Tab-separated table of C-alpha atoms in Angstrom:
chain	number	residue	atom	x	y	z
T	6	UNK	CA	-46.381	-24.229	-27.749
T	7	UNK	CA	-46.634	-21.117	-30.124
T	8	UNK	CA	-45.168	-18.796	-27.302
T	9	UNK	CA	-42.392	-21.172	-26.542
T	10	UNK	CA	-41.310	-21.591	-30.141
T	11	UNK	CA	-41.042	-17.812	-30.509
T	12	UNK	CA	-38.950	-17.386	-27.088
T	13	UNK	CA	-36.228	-20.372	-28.548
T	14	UNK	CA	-36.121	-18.183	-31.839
T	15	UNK	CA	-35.620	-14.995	-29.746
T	16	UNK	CA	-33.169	-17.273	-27.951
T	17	UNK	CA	-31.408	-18.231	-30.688
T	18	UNK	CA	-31.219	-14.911	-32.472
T	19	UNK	CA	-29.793	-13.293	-29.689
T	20	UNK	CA	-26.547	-16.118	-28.940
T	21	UNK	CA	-26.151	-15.914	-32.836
T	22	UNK	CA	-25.185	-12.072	-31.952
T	23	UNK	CA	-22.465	-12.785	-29.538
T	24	UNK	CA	-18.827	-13.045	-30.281
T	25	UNK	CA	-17.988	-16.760	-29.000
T	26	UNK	CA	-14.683	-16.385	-27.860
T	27	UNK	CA	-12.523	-19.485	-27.576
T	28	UNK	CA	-10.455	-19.750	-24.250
T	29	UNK	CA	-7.314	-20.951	-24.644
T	30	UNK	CA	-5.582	-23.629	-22.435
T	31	UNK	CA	-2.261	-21.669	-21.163
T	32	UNK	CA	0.015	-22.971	-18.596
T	33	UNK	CA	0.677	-20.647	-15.829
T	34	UNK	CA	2.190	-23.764	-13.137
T	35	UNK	CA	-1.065	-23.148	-11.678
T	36	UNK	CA	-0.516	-26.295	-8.528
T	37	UNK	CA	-3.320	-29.192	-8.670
T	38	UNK	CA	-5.612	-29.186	-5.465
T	39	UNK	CA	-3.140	-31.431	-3.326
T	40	UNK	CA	-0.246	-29.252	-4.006
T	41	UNK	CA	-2.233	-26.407	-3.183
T	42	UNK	CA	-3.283	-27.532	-0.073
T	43	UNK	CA	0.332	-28.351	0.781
T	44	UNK	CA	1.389	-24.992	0.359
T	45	UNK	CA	-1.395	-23.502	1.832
T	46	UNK	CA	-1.071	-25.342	4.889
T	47	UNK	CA	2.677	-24.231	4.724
T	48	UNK	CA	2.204	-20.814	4.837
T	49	UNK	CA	-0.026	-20.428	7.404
T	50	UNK	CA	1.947	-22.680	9.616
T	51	UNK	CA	4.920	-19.837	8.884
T	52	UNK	CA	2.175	-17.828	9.843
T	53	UNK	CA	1.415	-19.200	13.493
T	54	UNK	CA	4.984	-19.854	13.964
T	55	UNK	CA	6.832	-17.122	12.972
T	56	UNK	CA	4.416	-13.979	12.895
T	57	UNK	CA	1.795	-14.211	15.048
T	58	UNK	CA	3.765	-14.154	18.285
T	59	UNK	CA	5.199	-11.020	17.311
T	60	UNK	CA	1.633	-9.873	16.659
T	61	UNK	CA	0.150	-10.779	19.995
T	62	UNK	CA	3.136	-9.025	21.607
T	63	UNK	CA	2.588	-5.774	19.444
T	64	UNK	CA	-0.714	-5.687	20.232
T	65	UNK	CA	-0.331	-6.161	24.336
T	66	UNK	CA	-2.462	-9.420	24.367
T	67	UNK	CA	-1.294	-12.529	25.826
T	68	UNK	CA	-4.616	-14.484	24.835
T	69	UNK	CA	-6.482	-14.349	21.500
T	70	UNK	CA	-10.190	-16.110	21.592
T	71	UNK	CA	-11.731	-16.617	18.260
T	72	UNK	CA	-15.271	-18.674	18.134
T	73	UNK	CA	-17.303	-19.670	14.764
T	74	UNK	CA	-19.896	-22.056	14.392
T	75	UNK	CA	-19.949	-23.848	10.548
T	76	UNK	CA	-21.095	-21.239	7.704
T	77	UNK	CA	-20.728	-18.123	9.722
T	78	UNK	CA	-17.171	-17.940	10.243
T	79	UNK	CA	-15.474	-14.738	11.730
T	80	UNK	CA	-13.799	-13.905	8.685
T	81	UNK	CA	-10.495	-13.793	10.605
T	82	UNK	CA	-10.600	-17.507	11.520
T	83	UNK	CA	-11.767	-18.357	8.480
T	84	UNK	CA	-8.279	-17.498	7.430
T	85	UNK	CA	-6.653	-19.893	10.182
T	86	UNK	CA	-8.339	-22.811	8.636
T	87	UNK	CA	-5.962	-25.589	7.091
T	88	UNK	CA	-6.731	-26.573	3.458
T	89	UNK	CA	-8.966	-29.206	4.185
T	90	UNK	CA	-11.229	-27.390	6.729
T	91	UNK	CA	-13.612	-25.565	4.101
T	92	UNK	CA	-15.903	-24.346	6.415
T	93	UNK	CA	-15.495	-24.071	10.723
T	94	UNK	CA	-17.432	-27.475	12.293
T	95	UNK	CA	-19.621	-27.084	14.678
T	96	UNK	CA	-18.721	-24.673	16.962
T	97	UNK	CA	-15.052	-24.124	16.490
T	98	UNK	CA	-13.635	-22.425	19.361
T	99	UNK	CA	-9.837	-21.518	19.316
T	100	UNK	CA	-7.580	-20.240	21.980
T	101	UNK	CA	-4.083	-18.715	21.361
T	102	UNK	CA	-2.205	-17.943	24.753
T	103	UNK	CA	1.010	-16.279	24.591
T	104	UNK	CA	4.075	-17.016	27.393
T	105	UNK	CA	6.549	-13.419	26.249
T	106	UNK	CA	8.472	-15.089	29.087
T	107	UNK	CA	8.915	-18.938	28.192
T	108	UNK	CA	8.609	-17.607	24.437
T	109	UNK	CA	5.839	-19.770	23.364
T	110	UNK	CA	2.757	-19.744	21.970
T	111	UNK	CA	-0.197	-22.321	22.610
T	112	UNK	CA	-2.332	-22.925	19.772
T	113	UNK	CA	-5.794	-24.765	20.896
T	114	UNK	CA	-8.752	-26.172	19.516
T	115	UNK	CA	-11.906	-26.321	21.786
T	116	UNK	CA	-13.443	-28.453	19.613
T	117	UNK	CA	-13.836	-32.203	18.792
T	118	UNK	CA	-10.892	-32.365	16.456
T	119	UNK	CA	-7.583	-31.140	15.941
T	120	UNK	CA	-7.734	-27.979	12.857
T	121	UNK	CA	-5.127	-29.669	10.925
T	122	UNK	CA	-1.561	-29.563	12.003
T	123	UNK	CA	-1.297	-26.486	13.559
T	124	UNK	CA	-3.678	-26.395	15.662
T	125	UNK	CA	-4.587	-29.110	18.898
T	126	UNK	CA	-8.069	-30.209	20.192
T	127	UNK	CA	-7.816	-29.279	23.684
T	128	UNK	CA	-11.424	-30.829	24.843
T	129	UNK	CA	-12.425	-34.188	25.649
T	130	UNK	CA	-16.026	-34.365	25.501
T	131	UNK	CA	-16.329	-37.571	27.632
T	132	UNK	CA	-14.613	-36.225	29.884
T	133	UNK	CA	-16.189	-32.547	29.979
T	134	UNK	CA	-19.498	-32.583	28.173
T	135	UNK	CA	-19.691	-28.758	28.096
T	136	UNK	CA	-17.522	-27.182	25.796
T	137	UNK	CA	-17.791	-23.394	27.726
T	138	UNK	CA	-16.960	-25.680	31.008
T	139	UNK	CA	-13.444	-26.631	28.819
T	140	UNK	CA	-12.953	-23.272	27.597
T	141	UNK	CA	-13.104	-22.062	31.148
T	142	UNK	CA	-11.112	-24.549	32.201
T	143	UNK	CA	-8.340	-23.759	29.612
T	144	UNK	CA	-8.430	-19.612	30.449
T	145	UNK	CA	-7.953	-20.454	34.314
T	146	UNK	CA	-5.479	-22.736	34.084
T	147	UNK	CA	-3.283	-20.148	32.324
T	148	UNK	CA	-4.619	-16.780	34.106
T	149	UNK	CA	-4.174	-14.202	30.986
T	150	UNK	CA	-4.275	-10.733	32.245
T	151	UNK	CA	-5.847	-9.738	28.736
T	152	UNK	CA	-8.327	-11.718	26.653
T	153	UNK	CA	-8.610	-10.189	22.984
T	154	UNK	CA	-12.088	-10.852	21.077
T	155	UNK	CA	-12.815	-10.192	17.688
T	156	UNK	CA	-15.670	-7.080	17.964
T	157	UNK	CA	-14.907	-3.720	16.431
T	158	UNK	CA	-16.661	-0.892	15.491
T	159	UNK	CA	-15.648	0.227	12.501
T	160	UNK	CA	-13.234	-2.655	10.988
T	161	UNK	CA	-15.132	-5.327	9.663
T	162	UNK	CA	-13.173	-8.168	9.171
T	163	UNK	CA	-11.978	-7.852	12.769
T	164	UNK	CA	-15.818	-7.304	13.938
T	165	UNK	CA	-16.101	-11.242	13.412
T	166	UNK	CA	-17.983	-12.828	16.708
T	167	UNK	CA	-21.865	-13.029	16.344
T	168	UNK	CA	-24.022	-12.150	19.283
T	169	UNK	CA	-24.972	-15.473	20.125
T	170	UNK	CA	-21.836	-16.653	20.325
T	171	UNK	CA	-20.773	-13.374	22.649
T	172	UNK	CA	-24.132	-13.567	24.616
T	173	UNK	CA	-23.336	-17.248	25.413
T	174	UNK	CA	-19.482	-16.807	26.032
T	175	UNK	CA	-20.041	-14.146	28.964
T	176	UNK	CA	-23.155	-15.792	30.152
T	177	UNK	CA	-21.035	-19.224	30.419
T	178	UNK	CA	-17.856	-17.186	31.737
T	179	UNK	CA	-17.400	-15.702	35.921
T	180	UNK	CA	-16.287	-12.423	36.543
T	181	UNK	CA	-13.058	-13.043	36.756
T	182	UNK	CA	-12.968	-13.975	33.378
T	183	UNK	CA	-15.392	-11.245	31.372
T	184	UNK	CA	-13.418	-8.643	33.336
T	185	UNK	CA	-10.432	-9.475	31.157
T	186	UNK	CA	-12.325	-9.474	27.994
T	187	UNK	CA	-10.754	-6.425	25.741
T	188	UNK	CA	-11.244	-5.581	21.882
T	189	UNK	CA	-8.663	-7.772	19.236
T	190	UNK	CA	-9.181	-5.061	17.311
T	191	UNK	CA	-5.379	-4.111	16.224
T	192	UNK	CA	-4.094	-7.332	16.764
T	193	UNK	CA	-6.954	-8.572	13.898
T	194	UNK	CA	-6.050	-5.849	11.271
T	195	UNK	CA	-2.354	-7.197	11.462
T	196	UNK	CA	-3.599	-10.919	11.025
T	197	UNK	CA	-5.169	-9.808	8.373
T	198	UNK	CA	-2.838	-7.046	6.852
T	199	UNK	CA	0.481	-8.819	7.414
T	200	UNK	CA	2.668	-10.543	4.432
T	201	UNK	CA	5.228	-13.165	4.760
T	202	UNK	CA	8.050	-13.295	2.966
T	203	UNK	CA	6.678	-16.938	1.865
T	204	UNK	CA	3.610	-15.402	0.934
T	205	UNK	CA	5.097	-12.058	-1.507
T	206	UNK	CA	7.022	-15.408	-3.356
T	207	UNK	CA	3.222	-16.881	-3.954
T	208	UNK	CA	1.763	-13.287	-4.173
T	209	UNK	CA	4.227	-12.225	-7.074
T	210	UNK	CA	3.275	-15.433	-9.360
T	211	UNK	CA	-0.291	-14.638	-9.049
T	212	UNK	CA	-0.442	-11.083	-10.069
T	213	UNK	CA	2.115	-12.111	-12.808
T	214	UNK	CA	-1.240	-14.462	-13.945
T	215	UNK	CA	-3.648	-11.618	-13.685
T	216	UNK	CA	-1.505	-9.479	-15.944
T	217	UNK	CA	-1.536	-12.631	-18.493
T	218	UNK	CA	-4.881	-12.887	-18.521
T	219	UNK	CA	-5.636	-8.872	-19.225
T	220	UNK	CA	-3.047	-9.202	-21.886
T	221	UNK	CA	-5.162	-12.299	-23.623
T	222	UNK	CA	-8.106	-10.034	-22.866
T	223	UNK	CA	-6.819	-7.182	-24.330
T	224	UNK	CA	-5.385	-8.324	-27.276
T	225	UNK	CA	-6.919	-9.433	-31.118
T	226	UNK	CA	-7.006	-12.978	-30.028
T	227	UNK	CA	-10.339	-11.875	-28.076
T	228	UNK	CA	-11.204	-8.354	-29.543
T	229	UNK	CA	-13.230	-8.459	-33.154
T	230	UNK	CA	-13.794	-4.533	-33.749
T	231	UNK	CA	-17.710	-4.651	-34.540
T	232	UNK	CA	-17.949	-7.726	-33.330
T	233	UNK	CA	-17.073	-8.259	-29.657
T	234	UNK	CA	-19.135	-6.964	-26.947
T	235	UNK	CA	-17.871	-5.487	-23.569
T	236	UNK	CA	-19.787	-8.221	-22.197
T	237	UNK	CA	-18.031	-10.719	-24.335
T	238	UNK	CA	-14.216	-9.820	-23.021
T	239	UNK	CA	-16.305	-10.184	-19.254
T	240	UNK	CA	-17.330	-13.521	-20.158
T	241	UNK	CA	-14.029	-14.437	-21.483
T	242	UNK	CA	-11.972	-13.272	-17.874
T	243	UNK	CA	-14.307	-15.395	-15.938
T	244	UNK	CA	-14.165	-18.272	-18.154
T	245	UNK	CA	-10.550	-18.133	-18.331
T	246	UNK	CA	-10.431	-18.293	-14.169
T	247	UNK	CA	-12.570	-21.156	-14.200
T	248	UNK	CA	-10.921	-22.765	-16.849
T	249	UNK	CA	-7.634	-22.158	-14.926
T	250	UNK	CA	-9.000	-23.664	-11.683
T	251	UNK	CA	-8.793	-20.503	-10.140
T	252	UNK	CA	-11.593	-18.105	-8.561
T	253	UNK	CA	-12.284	-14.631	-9.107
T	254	UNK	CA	-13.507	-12.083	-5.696
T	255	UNK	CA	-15.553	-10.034	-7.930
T	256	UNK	CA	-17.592	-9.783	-11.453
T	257	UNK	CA	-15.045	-8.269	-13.782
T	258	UNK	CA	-15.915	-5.014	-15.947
T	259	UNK	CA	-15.022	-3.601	-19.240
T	260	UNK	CA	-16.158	-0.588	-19.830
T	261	UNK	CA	-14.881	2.228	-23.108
T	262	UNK	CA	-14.258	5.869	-23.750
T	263	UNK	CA	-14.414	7.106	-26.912
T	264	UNK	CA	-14.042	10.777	-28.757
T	265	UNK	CA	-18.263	11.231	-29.487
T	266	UNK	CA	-19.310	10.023	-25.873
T	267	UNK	CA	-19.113	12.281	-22.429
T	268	UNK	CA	-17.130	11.515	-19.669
T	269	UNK	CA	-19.209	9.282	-17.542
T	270	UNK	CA	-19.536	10.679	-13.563
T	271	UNK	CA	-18.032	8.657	-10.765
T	272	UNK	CA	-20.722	7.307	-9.426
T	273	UNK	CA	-21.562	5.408	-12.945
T	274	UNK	CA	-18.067	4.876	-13.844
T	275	UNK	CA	-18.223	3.066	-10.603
T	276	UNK	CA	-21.358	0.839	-10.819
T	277	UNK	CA	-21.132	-2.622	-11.339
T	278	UNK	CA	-24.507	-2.291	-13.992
T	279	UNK	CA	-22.106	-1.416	-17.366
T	280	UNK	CA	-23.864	-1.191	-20.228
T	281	UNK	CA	-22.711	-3.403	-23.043
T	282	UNK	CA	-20.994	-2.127	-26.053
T	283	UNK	CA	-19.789	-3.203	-29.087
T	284	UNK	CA	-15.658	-2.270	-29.511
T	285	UNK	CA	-15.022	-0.279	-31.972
T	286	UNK	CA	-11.617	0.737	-33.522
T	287	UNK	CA	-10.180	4.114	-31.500
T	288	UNK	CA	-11.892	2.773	-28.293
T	289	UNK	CA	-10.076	3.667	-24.769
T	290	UNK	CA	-10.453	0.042	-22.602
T	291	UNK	CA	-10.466	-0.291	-19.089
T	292	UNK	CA	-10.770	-3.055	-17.337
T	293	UNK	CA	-11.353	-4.306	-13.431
T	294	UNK	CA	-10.422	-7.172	-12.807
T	295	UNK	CA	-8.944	-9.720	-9.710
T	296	UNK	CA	-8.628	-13.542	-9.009
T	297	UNK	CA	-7.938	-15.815	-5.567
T	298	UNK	CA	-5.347	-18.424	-5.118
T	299	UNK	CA	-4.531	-20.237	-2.029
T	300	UNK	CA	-6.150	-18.060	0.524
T	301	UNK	CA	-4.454	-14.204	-1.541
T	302	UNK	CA	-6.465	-12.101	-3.787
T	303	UNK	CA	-5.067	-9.648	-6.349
T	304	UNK	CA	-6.745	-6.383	-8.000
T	305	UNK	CA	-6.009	-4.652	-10.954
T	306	UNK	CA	-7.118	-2.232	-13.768
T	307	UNK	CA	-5.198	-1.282	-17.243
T	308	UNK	CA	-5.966	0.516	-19.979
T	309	UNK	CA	-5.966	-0.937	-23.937
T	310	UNK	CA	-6.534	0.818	-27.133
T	311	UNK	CA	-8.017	-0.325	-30.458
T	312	UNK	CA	-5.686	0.379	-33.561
T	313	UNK	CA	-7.809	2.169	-36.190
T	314	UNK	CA	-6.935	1.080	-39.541
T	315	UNK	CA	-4.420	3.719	-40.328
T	316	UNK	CA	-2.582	3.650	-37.257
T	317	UNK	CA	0.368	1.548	-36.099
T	318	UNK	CA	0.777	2.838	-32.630
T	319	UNK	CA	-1.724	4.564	-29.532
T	320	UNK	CA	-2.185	8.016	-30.716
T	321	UNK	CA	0.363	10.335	-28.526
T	322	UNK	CA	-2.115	12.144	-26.797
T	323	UNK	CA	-3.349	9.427	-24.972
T	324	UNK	CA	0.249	8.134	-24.326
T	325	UNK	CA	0.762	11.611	-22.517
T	326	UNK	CA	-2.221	11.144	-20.589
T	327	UNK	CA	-1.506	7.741	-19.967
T	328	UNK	CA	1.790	8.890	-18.206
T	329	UNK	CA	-0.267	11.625	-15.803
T	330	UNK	CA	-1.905	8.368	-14.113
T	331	UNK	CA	1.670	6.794	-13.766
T	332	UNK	CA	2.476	10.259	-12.071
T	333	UNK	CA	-0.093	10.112	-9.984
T	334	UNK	CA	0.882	6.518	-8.900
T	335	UNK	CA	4.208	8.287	-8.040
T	336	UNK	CA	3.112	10.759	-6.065
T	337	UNK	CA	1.303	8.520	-3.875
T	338	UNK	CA	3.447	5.992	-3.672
T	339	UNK	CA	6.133	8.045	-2.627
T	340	UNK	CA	3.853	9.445	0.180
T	341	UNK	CA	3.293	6.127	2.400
T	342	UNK	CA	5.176	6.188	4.863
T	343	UNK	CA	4.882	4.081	8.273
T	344	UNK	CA	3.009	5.600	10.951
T	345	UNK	CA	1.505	7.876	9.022
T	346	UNK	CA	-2.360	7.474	8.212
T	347	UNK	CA	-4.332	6.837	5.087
T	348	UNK	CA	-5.741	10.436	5.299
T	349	UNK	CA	-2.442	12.014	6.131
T	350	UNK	CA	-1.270	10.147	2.912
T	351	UNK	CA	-4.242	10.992	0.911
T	352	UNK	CA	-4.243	14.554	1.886
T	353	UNK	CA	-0.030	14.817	0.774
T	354	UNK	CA	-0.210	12.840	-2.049
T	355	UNK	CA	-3.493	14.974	-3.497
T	356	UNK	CA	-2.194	18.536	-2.386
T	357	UNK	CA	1.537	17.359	-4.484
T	358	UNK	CA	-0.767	16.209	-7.332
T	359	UNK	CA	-3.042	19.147	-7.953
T	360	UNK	CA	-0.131	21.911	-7.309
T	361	UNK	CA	1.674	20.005	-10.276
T	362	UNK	CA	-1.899	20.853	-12.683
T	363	UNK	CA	-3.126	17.158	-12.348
T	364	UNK	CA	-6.726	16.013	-11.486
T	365	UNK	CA	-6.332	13.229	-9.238
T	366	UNK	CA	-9.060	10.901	-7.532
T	367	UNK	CA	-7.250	8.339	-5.304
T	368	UNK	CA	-9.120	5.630	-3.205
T	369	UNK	CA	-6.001	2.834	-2.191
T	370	UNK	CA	-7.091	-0.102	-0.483
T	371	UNK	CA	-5.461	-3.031	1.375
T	372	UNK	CA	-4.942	-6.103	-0.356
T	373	UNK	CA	-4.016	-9.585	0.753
T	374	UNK	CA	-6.502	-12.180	2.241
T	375	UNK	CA	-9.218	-10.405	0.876
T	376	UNK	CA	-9.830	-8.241	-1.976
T	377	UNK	CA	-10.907	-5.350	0.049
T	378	UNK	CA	-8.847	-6.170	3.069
T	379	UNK	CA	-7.767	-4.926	6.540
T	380	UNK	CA	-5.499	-2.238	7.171
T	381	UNK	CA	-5.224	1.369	6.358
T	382	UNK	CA	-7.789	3.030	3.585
T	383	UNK	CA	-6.292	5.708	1.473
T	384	UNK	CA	-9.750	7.659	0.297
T	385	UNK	CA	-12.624	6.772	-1.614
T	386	UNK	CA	-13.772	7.811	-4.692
T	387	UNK	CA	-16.805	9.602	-2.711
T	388	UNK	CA	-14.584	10.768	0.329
T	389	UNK	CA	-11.905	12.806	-0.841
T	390	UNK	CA	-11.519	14.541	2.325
T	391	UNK	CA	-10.416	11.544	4.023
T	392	UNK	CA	-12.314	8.468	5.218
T	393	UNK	CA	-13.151	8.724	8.780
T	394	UNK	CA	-11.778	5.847	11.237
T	395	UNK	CA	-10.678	3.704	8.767
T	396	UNK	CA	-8.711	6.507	7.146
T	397	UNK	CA	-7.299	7.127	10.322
T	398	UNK	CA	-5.450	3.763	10.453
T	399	UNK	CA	-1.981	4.142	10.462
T	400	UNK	CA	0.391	2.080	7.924
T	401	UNK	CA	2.258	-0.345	8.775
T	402	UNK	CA	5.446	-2.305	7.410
T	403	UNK	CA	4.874	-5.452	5.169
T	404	UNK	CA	1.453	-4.914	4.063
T	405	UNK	CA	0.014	-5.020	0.795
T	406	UNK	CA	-2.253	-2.876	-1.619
T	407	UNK	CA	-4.029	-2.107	-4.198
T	408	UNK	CA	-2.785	1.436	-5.474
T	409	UNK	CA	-6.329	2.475	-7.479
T	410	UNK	CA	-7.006	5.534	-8.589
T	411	UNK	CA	-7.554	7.953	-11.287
T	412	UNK	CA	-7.022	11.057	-12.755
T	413	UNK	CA	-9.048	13.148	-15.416
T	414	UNK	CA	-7.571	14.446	-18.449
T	415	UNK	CA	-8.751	16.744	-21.324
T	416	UNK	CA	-7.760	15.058	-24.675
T	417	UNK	CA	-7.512	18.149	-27.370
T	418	UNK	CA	-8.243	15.944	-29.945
T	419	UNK	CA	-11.332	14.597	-28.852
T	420	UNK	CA	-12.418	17.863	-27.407
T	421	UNK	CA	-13.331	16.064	-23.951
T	422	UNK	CA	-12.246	14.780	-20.474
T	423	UNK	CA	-11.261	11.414	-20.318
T	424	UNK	CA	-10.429	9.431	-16.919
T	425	UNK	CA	-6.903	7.539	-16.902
T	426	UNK	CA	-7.879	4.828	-14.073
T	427	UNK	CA	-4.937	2.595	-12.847
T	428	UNK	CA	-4.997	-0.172	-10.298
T	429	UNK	CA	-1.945	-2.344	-9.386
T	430	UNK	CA	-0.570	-4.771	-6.315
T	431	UNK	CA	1.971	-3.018	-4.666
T	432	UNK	CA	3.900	-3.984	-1.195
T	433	UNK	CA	4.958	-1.569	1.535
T	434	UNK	CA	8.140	-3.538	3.133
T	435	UNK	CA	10.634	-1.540	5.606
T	436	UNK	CA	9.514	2.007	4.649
T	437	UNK	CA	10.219	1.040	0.615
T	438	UNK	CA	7.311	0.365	-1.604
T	439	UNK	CA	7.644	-1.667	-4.420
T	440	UNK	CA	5.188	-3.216	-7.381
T	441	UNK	CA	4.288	-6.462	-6.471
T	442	UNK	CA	4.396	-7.738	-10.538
T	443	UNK	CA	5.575	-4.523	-11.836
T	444	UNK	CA	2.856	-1.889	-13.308
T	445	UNK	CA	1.448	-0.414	-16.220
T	446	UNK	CA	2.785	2.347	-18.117
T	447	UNK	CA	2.022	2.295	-21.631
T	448	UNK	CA	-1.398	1.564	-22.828
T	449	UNK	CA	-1.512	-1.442	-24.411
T	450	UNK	CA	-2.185	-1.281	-28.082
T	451	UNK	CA	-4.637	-3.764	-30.209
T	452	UNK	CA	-4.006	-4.192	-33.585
T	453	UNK	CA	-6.454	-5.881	-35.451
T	454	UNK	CA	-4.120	-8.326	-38.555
């Protein structure tokens, strides 16, 4: 009883320390579930109907096979699942055959029900007990000359069917049908990769809302100099996405730089494990920070700066550093160009950087249906030199992605390096790339009343 008395007081003293931080209530015409399942359902029956025909015929396949059984979904069919499929049932088997001919695209279900809408149970079970016996059934009837299946080597998201499920598929199949089997390899990435027109409309409002929320974050309505913890402003993001309804992809950080403290290396600057801190006045914020809405993710870090006292405005030599990262974003951005590969446009965009005296450290990502999604990788922070197969990707038209990176400055005044690290939504549409919800370029200042 003794012990447990002392841990509550412990307890106790310990919340008594923390800042609590009131979320507000703010509208941001966030939809309620049914509306979001509406629109959800909407785009990705623009999806089936209007892009992935094109996508098959890109990628020389006139039959996609995708199988899943419930909780270990290929992560590309997980995508193809209407709003009220949370999970794959069973085993969810789904065939796609594409006529370039007849111009039409089949969209089947070997499974006991229909996936929504969009897609139509093709198997009976009275009538065929064994589902592999209708799956056969359904490839010979239409006699594809190429069957795509989701294994790769190096692409995750399009490396999505298990070994069972593959071991069972070919053992169930005859010759004439694993002899057509190829890699869906490309024709995966650009599922994955791809924006709609229907989807930038959805994708703009919701990095619009992640900006909003770093600006509550970041601002004196959340930050007590003193007071408020790194952790606290943490706490506060993820409250304020559950709060919202929404879901965040990853644990947010905060992390500071300030004149009496060393540059951290990349490899902690990089680590999930921050260690807390209490803000101070003349702290350098950064934060990392992304939600999910209706099946898109966004990503995005931003800089904020605590007022001392005496000062009405961010000191100028951090606004001049401030605009090397936006340079840097410039360079790069100005560098992607279609059909060339992330390491072609890492190796440009860091040769144009350093010959004009910066310091860069770029490591872009693709952005979409998930936070770290398919497509082309621009770097890493730990491969500089390009990132091998992934790097070698080339980019295509109407993607998305996060443009993250950094560069290092030395600030006079605080006799030290100091790393300007940017992260912002951008879309790469018919060779022009534009900010999703615009992007940083002034650090945002918190004055404390």
């Amino acid at each position: 009883m003794k012990h447990c008395l002392i841990l509550a007081s412990i307890f106790i003293f310990f919340s008594s320390c923390k800042q609590n931080i009131v979320v507000e209530k703010t509208d941001y015409n966030i939809l309620n579930e049914q509306d979001r399942a509406s629109l959800k359902d909407e785009l990705l029956e623009d999806r089936f109907t209007n892009l992935l025909p094109e996508l098959m015929d890109k990628a020389d396949l006139d039959m996609w096979l995708l199988i899943s059984r419930e909780y270990n979904e290929d992560p590309v069919l997980k995508t193809m699942l209407p709003a009220t499929w949370l999970n794959a049932r069973r085993r969810t088997i789904i065939v796609f055959y594409r006529d370039k001919e007849n111009n039409t695209l089949e969209r089947l279900a070997v499974a006991r029900y229909s996936i929504g809408k969009s897609i139509k149970s093709a198997w009976n079970k009275e009538e065929e007990p064994n589902q592999w016996k209708a799956l056969e059934k359904i490839i010979s009837e239409r006699n594809p000359n190429k069957i795509g299946l989701n294994y790769s080597t190096h692409f995750a998201l399009a490396d999505g069917l298990v070994k069972t499920d593959f071991d069972e598929l070919n053992a169930a199949m005859p010759t004439s049908i694993t002899s057509k089997f190829v890699s869906a390899e490309k024709l995966g990435i650009a599922w994955i990769e791809t924006r709609t027109k229907k989807e930038m409309e959805l994708f703009q409002k919701l990095v619009k809302i992640t900006h909003d929320i770093i600006d509550e974050a970041f601002s004196n309505k959340t930050i007590q100099p003193g007071k408020t913890s790194t952790e606290d402003v943490v706490w506060f993001l993820r409250q304020k996405v559950t709060d919202l309804g929404l879901e965040t992809w990853f644990h947010p950080t905060i992390d500071v730089q300030r004149n009496n403290e060393a540059l951290k290396s990349h490899i902690e600057s990089f680590s999930k494990a921050k260690d807390e801190k209490i803000i101070q006045n003349g702290d350098l914020l950064h934060c990392d920070f992304g939600i999910t809405y209706i099946g898109l993710n966004t990503d995005c870090q931003q800089h904020a700066y605590v007022l001392k006292d005496e000062e009405t405005e961010v000191p100028d030599f951090l606004k001049e550093a401030f605009v090397q990262g936006n340079r840097v974003q410039d360079i790069l951005t100005a560098n992607m160009k279609s059909g060339l590969t992330g390491n072609q446009i890492l190796a440009n965009s860091l040769k144009q950087s350093k010959a004009e005296g910066l310091r860069p450290s770029i490591y872009t990502h693709p952005l979409g249906k998930y936070g770290h999604s398919a497509g082309t990788t621009i770097g890493m922070w730990d491969s500089q030199n390009g990132v091998p197969f992934n790097g070698d990707y080339p980019l295509q038209k109407n993607t998305a992605y996060a443009i993250e990176l950094n560069t290092t400055v030395f600030i006079k005044e605080w006799n030290k390096d100091i790393r300007i690290m940017l992260e912002e939504a951008g879309f790469f549409g018919d060779d022009v790339f534009r900010y999703v919800n615009e992007r940083q370029t002034a650090i945002k200042p918190i004055k404390i009343d």
